[in-house]
């Protein structure tokens, strides 16, 4: 297998070696100290184009993490640059106290992508804000307080959404679980139940027997659903406000749930008076290939959907979409967001939807994703350290272990060495999971078959070396 990065014309490097050290010092002294940059020698990124980014020396990298699953249609996509420039010459900001045509046009386009009755949209600025609002809507609609989330979930880091998040290293020492209960993680690979027929994925769990048939009811889903209901019965008053979930857990390591679990969880949630919230921040907009929204792949219809990241391709933009019934409960007091749906963000958001359609990026996610899975599955067979490959479309996780039998997470130093060397080979990936041993592959949806082959080739070279 041979391939190479597709080059674009290089510009002069934007920063000297001295500038690099100055940037690191200013970052250390004046910016967020709770999150360290990736890599022993952090990248100083100076520009980007579609699926490629460039450092201060002009070196090109294939970006397989897309700004943490945020670049959907490509870095600096020419159409988005044009739309943003045009809108910036007309109207930047008004706030929602006035009607402006761009947000109206965008709202109409966005809700057209969602099934009835999900037709009321609130624009905000981030996924954390969107999930905060979703919980508020759930509590106002039901009159109940307790909300169920899942262990290993990530729903944001605002003070409200932090309580929903349940991943190690993301819990600050403050009281933030007010009315939030976490049910066990339904993970067919590392969880209590699971096997070779559990997932809706081109790659299944290996080395673990399954009690269910390939097309029949998933026994693991039934057992996890029982745990889900028992959580409600044991920990709450049996009256709940709602259940929030990701279609595939992102920060938690691309964990897919057993087939049928989400549908059962929705039925149970509604049985106890709650509404259902699908967090599509990472999984939406065609990334899974088979469906535009992850909830569609689970065969369910949520009451509330939260959107962010790929919705704006890097522009601060997020949304909550719900039903007229749920929205009616937010009219008893004013609700306001200064920047929500501002003209610049709305123009970009609408054009993102147009590009996904025009360039068939959902289909591309399916096709390039399947090529990735085929190659990664072969690498799993070849290398003992690859314990699991999972996901759909271009939402891919590769779990690294000491050996396939024990499934013990790979030693952090060994994993980071693979991570670093892959960067040196010109490929950038993410990492996640409770133990930080899952390689996250979530690139811009514009990548091509050649990019996939190049990535697989470089990963194999690194694994052979280690």
Short mmCIF file of C-alpha atoms in Angstrom, two decimals:
data_model
loop_
_atom_site.label_atom_id
_atom_site.label_comp_id
_atom_site.label_asym_id
_atom_site.label_seq_id
_atom_site.Cartn_x
_atom_site.Cartn_y
_atom_site.Cartn_z
CA UNK A 1 0.00 0.00 0.00
CA UNK A 2 1.56 3.28 -1.06
CA UNK A 3 0.19 6.77 -0.83
CA UNK A 4 1.18 10.31 -0.07
CA UNK A 5 -0.30 13.52 1.18
CA UNK A 6 -1.84 15.71 -1.49
CA UNK A 7 0.12 18.94 -1.42
CA UNK A 8 -1.22 22.46 -1.66
CA UNK A 9 1.02 25.42 -2.50
CA UNK A 10 3.25 26.26 0.45
CA UNK A 11 3.53 29.71 1.87
CA UNK A 12 6.47 31.13 3.72
CA UNK A 13 6.65 29.87 7.31
CA UNK A 14 4.84 32.38 9.50
CA UNK A 15 6.96 32.09 12.66
CA UNK A 16 10.65 31.64 13.34
CA UNK A 17 12.12 29.25 15.89
CA UNK A 18 12.39 32.15 18.34
CA UNK A 19 8.70 32.96 17.79
CA UNK A 20 7.84 29.36 18.61
CA UNK A 21 9.40 29.56 22.08
CA UNK A 22 7.75 32.93 22.69
CA UNK A 23 4.36 31.50 21.77
CA UNK A 24 4.82 28.61 24.20
CA UNK A 25 5.84 30.95 27.02
CA UNK A 26 2.86 33.26 26.49
CA UNK A 27 0.55 30.27 26.30
CA UNK A 28 1.97 28.90 29.56
CA UNK A 29 1.82 32.24 31.37
CA UNK A 30 -1.53 33.57 30.21
CA UNK A 31 -3.78 30.83 28.79
CA UNK A 32 -5.66 27.81 30.16
CA UNK A 33 -3.38 25.84 32.49
CA UNK A 34 -5.74 22.92 33.07
CA UNK A 35 -5.26 21.49 29.58
CA UNK A 36 -1.83 20.81 28.15
CA UNK A 37 -1.31 20.89 24.38
CA UNK A 38 -0.83 17.58 22.60
CA UNK A 39 2.72 16.29 22.00
CA UNK A 40 6.06 16.70 23.76
CA UNK A 41 6.85 19.48 21.32
CA UNK A 42 3.44 21.10 20.81
CA UNK A 43 2.39 22.07 17.31
CA UNK A 44 2.25 25.78 16.54
CA UNK A 45 -0.45 25.73 13.88
CA UNK A 46 -0.38 28.72 11.57
CA UNK A 47 -2.80 27.82 8.78
CA UNK A 48 -5.02 25.08 7.41
CA UNK A 49 -6.70 24.01 4.19
CA UNK A 50 -9.47 21.40 3.96
CA UNK A 51 -8.08 18.19 5.57
CA UNK A 52 -4.55 19.56 6.11
CA UNK A 53 -2.97 21.80 8.71
CA UNK A 54 0.48 23.41 8.72
CA UNK A 55 2.86 24.26 11.53
CA UNK A 56 5.15 27.27 11.91
CA UNK A 57 7.86 25.59 9.81
CA UNK A 58 5.46 24.96 6.92
CA UNK A 59 5.22 21.20 7.53
CA UNK A 60 1.96 19.67 6.33
CA UNK A 61 -0.10 17.25 8.43
CA UNK A 62 -3.17 15.20 7.58
CA UNK A 63 -5.72 16.18 10.22
CA UNK A 64 -7.67 13.13 11.40
CA UNK A 65 -9.12 14.86 14.46
CA UNK A 66 -10.68 17.94 12.87
CA UNK A 67 -10.29 20.33 15.79
CA UNK A 68 -11.87 17.72 18.11
CA UNK A 69 -14.59 16.66 15.67
CA UNK A 70 -15.43 20.27 14.78
CA UNK A 71 -14.17 20.75 11.22
CA UNK A 72 -16.95 19.07 9.26
CA UNK A 73 -16.58 20.24 5.65
CA UNK A 74 -12.89 21.23 5.66
CA UNK A 75 -10.57 23.84 7.13
CA UNK A 76 -11.05 27.26 5.51
CA UNK A 77 -13.44 25.83 2.94
CA UNK A 78 -13.48 28.37 0.07
CA UNK A 79 -17.28 28.59 0.06
CA UNK A 80 -17.36 29.33 3.79
CA UNK A 81 -14.64 31.94 3.42
CA UNK A 82 -16.71 33.60 0.69
CA UNK A 83 -19.96 33.51 2.67
CA UNK A 84 -18.29 34.84 5.81
CA UNK A 85 -16.66 37.69 3.89
CA UNK A 86 -19.91 38.63 2.17
CA UNK A 87 -21.91 38.61 5.41
CA UNK A 88 -19.21 40.57 7.26
CA UNK A 89 -19.68 43.42 4.79
CA UNK A 90 -23.44 43.57 5.45
CA UNK A 91 -24.37 42.83 9.07
CA UNK A 92 -22.40 41.40 11.99
CA UNK A 93 -24.62 41.54 15.03
CA UNK A 94 -28.08 42.58 16.18
CA UNK A 95 -29.06 40.18 19.03
CA UNK A 96 -32.43 38.39 18.97
CA UNK A 97 -34.36 41.56 19.89
CA UNK A 98 -34.55 42.29 16.15
CA UNK A 99 -35.48 40.03 13.27
CA UNK A 100 -32.71 39.56 10.72
CA UNK A 101 -33.06 37.55 7.50
CA UNK A 102 -29.98 35.36 7.85
CA UNK A 103 -31.03 33.61 11.07
CA UNK A 104 -34.56 33.10 9.70
CA UNK A 105 -33.22 31.51 6.53
CA UNK A 106 -30.83 29.32 8.50
CA UNK A 107 -33.44 28.17 11.02
CA UNK A 108 -35.72 27.10 8.18
CA UNK A 109 -32.89 25.14 6.52
CA UNK A 110 -31.74 23.49 9.76
CA UNK A 111 -35.13 22.26 10.94
CA UNK A 112 -35.79 20.86 7.46
CA UNK A 113 -33.06 18.33 8.21
CA UNK A 114 -34.89 17.04 11.31
CA UNK A 115 -38.06 14.93 11.45
CA UNK A 116 -41.37 16.21 12.77
CA UNK A 117 -42.13 17.45 15.38
CA UNK A 118 -38.55 18.70 16.00
CA UNK A 119 -39.17 22.12 14.49
CA UNK A 120 -38.31 24.77 17.13
CA UNK A 121 -34.67 25.89 17.35
CA UNK A 122 -32.72 27.93 19.91
CA UNK A 123 -29.28 29.11 18.80
CA UNK A 124 -26.45 29.29 21.35
CA UNK A 125 -22.64 29.26 21.14
CA UNK A 126 -21.33 25.88 22.36
CA UNK A 127 -22.31 22.31 23.09
CA UNK A 128 -22.07 22.94 26.83
CA UNK A 129 -24.60 25.77 26.53
CA UNK A 130 -26.86 23.63 24.37
CA UNK A 131 -26.88 20.79 26.90
CA UNK A 132 -27.50 23.21 29.77
CA UNK A 133 -30.57 24.49 27.93
CA UNK A 134 -31.74 20.95 27.11
CA UNK A 135 -31.74 20.04 30.81
CA UNK A 136 -33.63 23.23 31.65
CA UNK A 137 -36.24 22.36 29.03
CA UNK A 138 -36.56 18.81 30.35
CA UNK A 139 -37.14 19.97 33.93
CA UNK A 140 -39.60 22.67 32.96
CA UNK A 141 -41.56 20.33 30.69
CA UNK A 142 -41.89 17.44 33.13
CA UNK A 143 -41.89 19.25 36.46
CA UNK A 144 -39.35 16.66 37.60
CA UNK A 145 -35.72 17.19 38.59
CA UNK A 146 -33.60 14.04 38.26
CA UNK A 147 -31.80 13.52 34.94
CA UNK A 148 -30.16 10.29 33.81
CA UNK A 149 -26.89 10.25 31.89
CA UNK A 150 -24.44 7.41 31.28
CA UNK A 151 -21.09 6.70 32.83
CA UNK A 152 -18.30 7.58 30.42
CA UNK A 153 -20.45 10.34 28.91
CA UNK A 154 -19.17 13.77 27.94
CA UNK A 155 -21.72 16.58 27.67
CA UNK A 156 -19.62 19.68 28.34
CA UNK A 157 -17.70 21.55 31.02
CA UNK A 158 -19.87 24.52 31.99
CA UNK A 159 -20.94 24.38 35.61
CA UNK A 160 -24.27 22.84 34.64
CA UNK A 161 -23.13 20.41 31.96
CA UNK A 162 -20.11 19.32 34.04
CA UNK A 163 -22.50 17.34 36.22
CA UNK A 164 -23.67 15.36 33.19
CA UNK A 165 -20.11 14.51 32.18
CA UNK A 166 -18.77 11.31 33.73
CA UNK A 167 -15.27 10.64 32.39
CA UNK A 168 -12.17 10.34 34.62
CA UNK A 169 -9.96 13.47 34.73
CA UNK A 170 -12.93 15.71 33.85
CA UNK A 171 -14.38 16.01 37.36
CA UNK A 172 -13.49 19.17 39.29
CA UNK A 173 -13.70 19.09 43.09
CA UNK A 174 -16.92 21.07 43.36
CA UNK A 175 -20.54 20.01 43.97
CA UNK A 176 -21.99 19.67 40.47
CA UNK A 177 -24.13 16.55 40.34
CA UNK A 178 -27.34 18.29 41.43
CA UNK A 179 -30.12 15.97 40.29
CA UNK A 180 -27.93 13.98 37.88
CA UNK A 181 -27.71 10.19 38.10
CA UNK A 182 -25.37 8.07 35.97
CA UNK A 183 -26.40 4.63 34.77
CA UNK A 184 -23.76 1.95 33.99
CA UNK A 185 -21.83 2.29 30.74
CA UNK A 186 -23.26 -0.04 28.06
CA UNK A 187 -19.93 -1.02 26.47
CA UNK A 188 -19.87 -4.32 24.54
CA UNK A 189 -16.03 -4.46 24.66
CA UNK A 190 -15.00 -3.48 28.20
CA UNK A 191 -18.41 -3.61 29.91
CA UNK A 192 -20.08 -6.44 31.81
CA UNK A 193 -22.07 -7.65 28.82
CA UNK A 194 -21.32 -7.82 25.12
CA UNK A 195 -20.03 -9.89 22.27
CA UNK A 196 -19.49 -10.28 18.56
CA UNK A 197 -22.98 -9.29 17.32
CA UNK A 198 -23.70 -6.29 19.55
CA UNK A 199 -22.70 -3.23 17.55
CA UNK A 200 -24.00 -1.40 14.51
CA UNK A 201 -20.50 -1.14 13.09
CA UNK A 202 -18.37 -2.57 10.27
CA UNK A 203 -16.10 -3.93 13.05
CA UNK A 204 -17.39 -6.07 15.89
CA UNK A 205 -15.91 -7.16 19.20
CA UNK A 206 -13.60 -10.15 18.81
CA UNK A 207 -12.62 -12.77 21.37
CA UNK A 208 -15.85 -12.47 23.33
CA UNK A 209 -18.72 -14.91 22.87
CA UNK A 210 -22.15 -13.47 22.26
CA UNK A 211 -25.44 -14.90 23.51
CA UNK A 212 -27.48 -13.41 20.68
CA UNK A 213 -27.81 -14.08 16.97
CA UNK A 214 -26.41 -11.75 14.34
CA UNK A 215 -29.83 -10.26 13.47
CA UNK A 216 -31.82 -11.10 16.60
CA UNK A 217 -32.44 -9.23 19.83
CA UNK A 218 -29.19 -8.22 21.53
CA UNK A 219 -29.02 -9.88 24.93
CA UNK A 220 -26.41 -7.38 26.14
CA UNK A 221 -28.81 -4.52 25.33
CA UNK A 222 -31.51 -6.22 27.40
CA UNK A 223 -29.17 -6.58 30.39
CA UNK A 224 -27.90 -2.99 30.18
CA UNK A 225 -31.49 -1.75 29.87
CA UNK A 226 -32.33 -3.65 33.06
CA UNK A 227 -29.45 -1.86 34.82
CA UNK A 228 -30.70 1.44 33.42
CA UNK A 229 -34.18 0.92 34.87
CA UNK A 230 -32.81 -0.31 38.18
CA UNK A 231 -30.80 2.92 38.44
CA UNK A 232 -34.03 4.88 38.22
CA UNK A 233 -35.74 2.62 40.76
CA UNK A 234 -32.91 2.62 43.29
CA UNK A 235 -31.61 6.19 43.05
CA UNK A 236 -34.56 8.41 42.12
CA UNK A 237 -38.13 8.91 43.27
CA UNK A 238 -39.14 7.09 40.07
CA UNK A 239 -40.15 10.41 38.54
CA UNK A 240 -37.46 11.77 36.25
CA UNK A 241 -36.99 14.80 34.03
CA UNK A 242 -35.15 13.03 31.25
CA UNK A 243 -32.32 11.03 29.79
CA UNK A 244 -29.42 12.53 27.83
CA UNK A 245 -27.03 10.49 25.72
CA UNK A 246 -24.52 10.68 22.88
CA UNK A 247 -25.18 8.58 19.78
CA UNK A 248 -21.65 7.23 20.18
CA UNK A 249 -19.63 8.32 23.20
CA UNK A 250 -16.89 10.64 21.93
CA UNK A 251 -14.47 11.79 24.63
CA UNK A 252 -15.17 8.49 26.40
CA UNK A 253 -13.38 6.63 23.60
CA UNK A 254 -15.86 6.16 20.73
CA UNK A 255 -17.95 3.68 22.72
CA UNK A 256 -20.89 2.24 20.81
CA UNK A 257 -23.90 0.89 22.62
CA UNK A 258 -25.42 -2.54 21.96
CA UNK A 259 -28.08 -2.64 19.26
CA UNK A 260 -31.45 -1.74 20.75
CA UNK A 261 -30.19 -0.28 24.03
CA UNK A 262 -31.05 3.35 23.24
CA UNK A 263 -34.54 2.38 22.08
CA UNK A 264 -35.15 0.49 25.34
CA UNK A 265 -33.72 3.38 27.37
CA UNK A 266 -36.15 5.78 25.62
CA UNK A 267 -39.11 3.53 26.47
CA UNK A 268 -38.00 3.31 30.11
CA UNK A 269 -37.37 7.06 30.34
CA UNK A 270 -40.86 7.87 29.11
CA UNK A 271 -42.36 5.26 31.42
CA UNK A 272 -40.99 7.27 34.37
CA UNK A 273 -42.17 10.63 33.03
CA UNK A 274 -38.98 11.87 31.36
CA UNK A 275 -38.12 13.33 27.98
CA UNK A 276 -35.30 12.04 25.78
CA UNK A 277 -32.33 14.19 24.71
CA UNK A 278 -29.95 13.21 21.91
CA UNK A 279 -26.57 14.95 22.13
CA UNK A 280 -25.49 15.14 18.46
CA UNK A 281 -22.57 17.49 19.13
CA UNK A 282 -20.01 15.04 17.72
CA UNK A 283 -22.12 12.54 15.80
CA UNK A 284 -24.43 14.77 13.75
CA UNK A 285 -24.43 16.19 10.22
CA UNK A 286 -23.79 12.95 8.34
CA UNK A 287 -20.57 11.95 10.08
CA UNK A 288 -21.83 8.40 10.69
CA UNK A 289 -22.45 7.89 6.98
CA UNK A 290 -25.55 5.73 7.29
CA UNK A 291 -27.68 8.54 8.74
CA UNK A 292 -27.59 12.31 9.08
CA UNK A 293 -28.26 12.07 12.83
CA UNK A 294 -27.05 9.35 15.20
CA UNK A 295 -30.49 9.01 16.82
CA UNK A 296 -31.82 7.81 13.46
CA UNK A 297 -29.32 4.94 13.54
CA UNK A 298 -30.82 3.89 16.90
CA UNK A 299 -34.36 3.94 15.52
CA UNK A 300 -35.63 6.57 17.99
CA UNK A 301 -37.17 10.03 17.93
CA UNK A 302 -35.92 12.29 20.74
CA UNK A 303 -37.83 15.18 22.30
CA UNK A 304 -34.76 17.43 22.28
CA UNK A 305 -31.62 17.42 20.12
CA UNK A 306 -28.43 19.36 20.87
CA UNK A 307 -26.01 20.40 18.11
CA UNK A 308 -22.56 22.02 18.08
CA UNK A 309 -19.02 21.51 16.75
CA UNK A 310 -19.51 20.48 13.09
CA UNK A 311 -22.61 22.66 12.84
CA UNK A 312 -20.38 25.69 12.19
CA UNK A 313 -17.11 24.10 10.98
CA UNK A 314 -15.22 26.01 13.67
CA UNK A 315 -17.42 29.11 13.99
CA UNK A 316 -18.85 29.46 17.54
CA UNK A 317 -22.31 28.08 16.90
CA UNK A 318 -24.60 25.57 18.58
CA UNK A 319 -28.31 24.84 18.74
CA UNK A 320 -31.08 23.15 20.67
CA UNK A 321 -33.91 21.77 18.53
CA UNK A 322 -37.13 20.60 20.16
CA UNK A 323 -40.87 20.21 19.73
CA UNK A 324 -43.49 22.97 20.03
CA UNK A 325 -44.83 21.21 23.13
CA UNK A 326 -41.48 21.27 24.93
CA UNK A 327 -40.73 24.81 23.73
CA UNK A 328 -44.01 26.07 25.17
CA UNK A 329 -42.68 25.48 28.69
CA UNK A 330 -39.91 28.05 28.19
CA UNK A 331 -42.35 30.93 27.72
CA UNK A 332 -43.09 31.59 31.41
CA UNK A 333 -39.95 33.75 31.68
CA UNK A 334 -37.56 35.42 29.27
CA UNK A 335 -34.78 33.44 27.62
CA UNK A 336 -32.00 35.31 25.86
CA UNK A 337 -28.61 34.62 24.28
CA UNK A 338 -26.60 37.65 23.14
CA UNK A 339 -24.74 35.94 20.31
CA UNK A 340 -27.11 33.08 19.54
CA UNK A 341 -27.87 33.01 15.82
CA UNK A 342 -25.89 36.13 14.97
CA UNK A 343 -25.72 36.86 11.22
CA UNK A 344 -22.10 35.75 10.76
CA UNK A 345 -22.62 32.37 12.45
CA UNK A 346 -25.97 31.84 10.75
CA UNK A 347 -24.50 32.48 7.30
CA UNK A 348 -21.75 29.94 7.91
CA UNK A 349 -24.11 27.40 9.46
CA UNK A 350 -26.47 27.49 6.49
CA UNK A 351 -23.62 27.14 4.00
CA UNK A 352 -22.23 24.16 5.95
CA UNK A 353 -25.53 22.38 5.31
CA UNK A 354 -25.39 23.31 1.63
CA UNK A 355 -21.83 22.00 1.28
CA UNK A 356 -22.68 18.70 2.99
CA UNK A 357 -25.45 18.23 0.44
CA UNK A 358 -23.63 19.51 -2.65
CA UNK A 359 -20.38 17.63 -1.99
CA UNK A 360 -22.15 14.46 -0.77
CA UNK A 361 -20.12 14.41 2.43
CA UNK A 362 -22.44 12.01 4.21
CA UNK A 363 -21.85 9.49 1.43
CA UNK A 364 -18.12 10.23 1.55
CA UNK A 365 -18.13 9.57 5.31
CA UNK A 366 -19.66 6.18 4.66
CA UNK A 367 -17.27 5.22 1.88
CA UNK A 368 -14.01 6.51 3.36
CA UNK A 369 -15.09 5.26 6.78
CA UNK A 370 -15.63 1.74 5.45
CA UNK A 371 -12.18 1.85 3.87
CA UNK A 372 -10.72 2.89 7.22
CA UNK A 373 -12.51 0.07 9.02
CA UNK A 374 -11.32 -2.53 6.56
CA UNK A 375 -7.71 -1.41 6.99
CA UNK A 376 -7.91 -1.03 10.76
CA UNK A 377 -9.51 -4.45 11.10
CA UNK A 378 -6.52 -5.92 9.25
CA UNK A 379 -4.14 -4.07 11.58
CA UNK A 380 -6.05 -5.48 14.57
CA UNK A 381 -5.41 -8.97 13.24
CA UNK A 382 -1.73 -8.16 12.74
CA UNK A 383 -0.89 -6.36 15.99
CA UNK A 384 -1.56 -7.60 19.52
CA UNK A 385 -1.80 -4.07 20.90
CA UNK A 386 -4.96 -3.25 18.93
CA UNK A 387 -7.74 -4.69 21.04
CA UNK A 388 -10.80 -3.15 19.45
CA UNK A 389 -11.86 -1.13 16.40
CA UNK A 390 -15.28 0.48 16.55
CA UNK A 391 -17.55 3.22 15.28
CA UNK A 392 -19.38 4.18 12.10
CA UNK A 393 -18.53 6.35 9.13
CA UNK A 394 -15.87 8.85 10.18
CA UNK A 395 -16.47 8.42 13.92
CA UNK A 396 -13.79 5.83 14.63
CA UNK A 397 -12.08 4.54 17.77
CA UNK A 398 -9.09 2.19 18.08
CA UNK A 399 -8.49 0.84 21.59
CA UNK A 400 -4.90 -0.09 22.44
CA UNK A 401 -4.26 -2.84 25.01
CA UNK A 402 -1.36 -4.78 26.49
CA UNK A 403 -2.79 -7.92 24.91
CA UNK A 404 -6.10 -9.04 23.47
CA UNK A 405 -6.82 -11.61 26.18
CA UNK A 406 -6.53 -9.32 29.20
CA UNK A 407 -7.81 -6.15 27.45
CA UNK A 408 -5.71 -4.24 29.97
CA UNK A 409 -5.19 -0.66 28.71
CA UNK A 410 -1.85 -0.18 27.00
CA UNK A 411 0.79 1.43 29.20
CA UNK A 412 0.43 5.23 28.78
CA UNK A 413 4.08 5.68 27.81
CA UNK A 414 3.77 3.09 25.05
CA UNK A 415 0.55 4.63 23.76
CA UNK A 416 1.99 8.15 23.77
CA UNK A 417 5.03 6.93 21.86
CA UNK A 418 2.75 5.64 19.08
CA UNK A 419 0.79 8.89 19.24
CA UNK A 420 3.96 11.00 18.94
CA UNK A 421 5.52 8.98 16.14
CA UNK A 422 2.34 9.10 14.11
CA UNK A 423 2.51 12.89 14.31
CA UNK A 424 6.12 12.78 13.15
CA UNK A 425 4.92 10.77 10.15
CA UNK A 426 2.51 13.58 9.26
CA UNK A 427 -0.76 12.21 10.70
CA UNK A 428 -2.67 13.85 13.57
CA UNK A 429 -5.20 11.85 15.60
CA UNK A 430 -6.98 12.35 18.92
CA UNK A 431 -7.00 10.31 22.10
CA UNK A 432 -9.62 9.55 24.68
CA UNK A 433 -11.34 6.94 26.80
CA UNK A 434 -11.30 6.47 30.59
CA UNK A 435 -7.66 5.38 30.48
CA UNK A 436 -6.52 7.56 27.58
CA UNK A 437 -5.72 4.54 25.41
CA UNK A 438 -8.21 5.02 22.57
CA UNK A 439 -7.05 6.58 19.32
CA UNK A 440 -9.81 8.85 18.03
CA UNK A 441 -10.14 9.22 14.25
CA UNK A 442 -12.74 11.89 13.40
CA UNK A 443 -11.40 13.84 10.41
CA UNK A 444 -13.03 16.50 8.26
CA UNK A 445 -15.63 14.71 6.15
CA UNK A 446 -13.87 15.81 2.95
CA UNK A 447 -10.98 13.34 3.29
CA UNK A 448 -10.39 11.01 0.36
CA UNK A 449 -9.43 7.39 -0.23
CA UNK A 450 -5.79 8.32 -0.69
CA UNK A 451 -5.76 9.99 2.72
CA UNK A 452 -7.13 6.80 4.27
CA UNK A 453 -4.46 4.64 2.66
CA UNK A 454 -1.73 7.06 3.69
CA UNK A 455 -2.95 7.02 7.30
CA UNK A 456 -3.14 3.24 7.48
CA UNK A 457 0.30 2.91 5.95
CA UNK A 458 1.83 5.32 8.47
CA UNK A 459 0.07 3.67 11.43
CA UNK A 460 1.41 0.29 10.34
CA UNK A 461 4.94 1.72 10.06
CA UNK A 462 4.72 3.12 13.58
CA UNK A 463 3.30 -0.08 15.05
CA UNK A 464 5.98 -2.18 13.38
CA UNK A 465 8.62 0.11 14.86
CA UNK A 466 7.19 -0.28 18.34
#
